[in-house]
Coordinates of C-alpha atoms in Angstrom, one line a residue:
M1 CA -73.3 -47.8 -1.0
R2 CA -70.3 -49.3 -3.0
Q3 CA -67.1 -47.8 -2.1
P4 CA -65.3 -45.3 -4.6
F5 CA -63.2 -46.5 -7.8
E6 CA -59.2 -45.1 -7.4
L7 CA -57.1 -45.8 -10.3
L8 CA -52.9 -45.1 -10.1
V9 CA -51.2 -45.1 -13.1
F10 CA -47.4 -45.1 -12.8
D11 CA -44.6 -44.3 -15.1
W12 CA -43.0 -47.1 -14.7
D13 CA -39.7 -46.3 -16.6
G14 CA -37.4 -43.9 -14.5
T15 CA -40.4 -43.7 -12.0
L16 CA -41.0 -47.3 -10.7
M17 CA -37.9 -48.7 -12.1
D18 CA -34.3 -47.2 -12.1
S19 CA -33.3 -47.3 -16.0
V20 CA -30.8 -45.2 -16.1
G21 CA -28.1 -47.3 -16.7
R22 CA -30.1 -49.2 -19.1
I23 CA -30.2 -46.0 -20.9
V24 CA -26.8 -44.7 -20.4
S25 CA -25.5 -48.0 -22.1
C26 CA -27.9 -48.6 -24.6
L27 CA -26.9 -44.9 -25.8
R28 CA -23.2 -45.9 -25.6
Q29 CA -23.4 -49.0 -27.6
T30 CA -25.6 -47.4 -30.0
A31 CA -22.8 -44.8 -30.4
D32 CA -20.0 -47.1 -30.6
E33 CA -22.1 -49.2 -33.0
Q34 CA -22.3 -45.5 -34.9
G35 CA -18.9 -44.5 -35.0
L36 CA -19.4 -41.6 -32.7
T37 CA -17.7 -40.5 -29.9
D38 CA -18.4 -41.7 -26.7
L39 CA -19.8 -39.0 -25.2
G40 CA -19.4 -40.2 -21.0
D41 CA -21.8 -41.3 -18.5
E42 CA -22.8 -37.5 -17.9
A43 CA -23.5 -36.0 -21.6
F44 CA -25.8 -39.5 -21.8
G45 CA -27.7 -39.3 -18.5
D46 CA -28.2 -35.0 -19.6
V47 CA -30.1 -36.1 -22.3
I48 CA -32.8 -38.6 -20.7
G49 CA -36.3 -36.9 -20.7
L50 CA -36.4 -35.8 -23.9
G51 CA -37.6 -37.4 -26.7
L52 CA -35.4 -40.2 -28.1
P53 CA -34.7 -37.5 -31.6
Q54 CA -34.5 -34.6 -29.7
A55 CA -31.8 -36.6 -26.9
I56 CA -29.8 -37.9 -30.2
A57 CA -29.7 -34.6 -32.0
Q58 CA -28.2 -32.5 -28.9
L59 CA -25.8 -35.8 -28.1
Y60 CA -24.7 -35.3 -32.0
P61 CA -25.7 -32.1 -33.8
Q62 CA -23.6 -32.8 -36.8
L63 CA -25.6 -35.9 -37.8
D64 CA -28.8 -35.2 -40.6
P65 CA -32.0 -36.5 -40.0
R66 CA -31.0 -39.6 -41.6
Q67 CA -28.0 -40.7 -39.2
I68 CA -30.3 -39.7 -36.3
E69 CA -33.0 -42.1 -37.8
Q70 CA -30.8 -44.8 -37.7
F71 CA -29.3 -43.6 -34.2
R72 CA -33.0 -44.1 -33.4
D73 CA -33.0 -47.4 -34.4
T74 CA -30.4 -49.0 -33.7
Y75 CA -30.8 -47.4 -29.5
A76 CA -34.4 -49.2 -29.8
A77 CA -33.3 -52.2 -30.9
R78 CA -30.8 -52.4 -27.7
F79 CA -33.1 -51.5 -25.3
V80 CA -35.3 -54.4 -26.2
A81 CA -32.6 -56.4 -26.2
A82 CA -31.8 -55.0 -22.8
D83 CA -34.8 -55.8 -21.7
A84 CA -34.7 -59.6 -21.2
H85 CA -32.4 -58.4 -18.1
P86 CA -34.9 -56.7 -15.8
A87 CA -34.0 -53.5 -14.2
Q88 CA -33.6 -53.1 -10.8
L89 CA -37.2 -51.4 -8.7
F90 CA -36.1 -47.9 -7.0
P91 CA -36.1 -48.9 -3.4
G92 CA -39.4 -48.7 -1.2
A93 CA -40.7 -49.3 -5.3
L94 CA -42.2 -52.8 -4.3
E95 CA -43.3 -51.7 -0.6
L96 CA -45.7 -49.0 -2.0
L97 CA -47.1 -51.1 -5.0
E98 CA -47.6 -53.7 -2.1
A99 CA -49.5 -51.2 -0.4
L100 CA -51.8 -49.4 -2.6
R101 CA -52.5 -53.0 -3.6
D102 CA -53.4 -53.8 -0.2
R103 CA -55.4 -51.3 0.9
G104 CA -57.8 -52.9 -2.6

């Protein structure tokens, strides 16, 4: 008899990898490039989990749709560029993945 097949799916960003610092840094850089006020770590961190257009609109309600799209594009470029430096996994994440692998 065959063993039952198990499939585990993890969200990477924010579940296994601690991406808060990268997100906040990229939002800050983008705001600076767009000539917008730096709202601080707490405000930038509070929008994590929202869709990017919604997060931008919440942070900078004065922006029109074109400006939100420009912010989004700049942020996306910054986030991809930051990906060259891997973010840290949450404590215990690697051990969990290894234990699951070892279980088959």
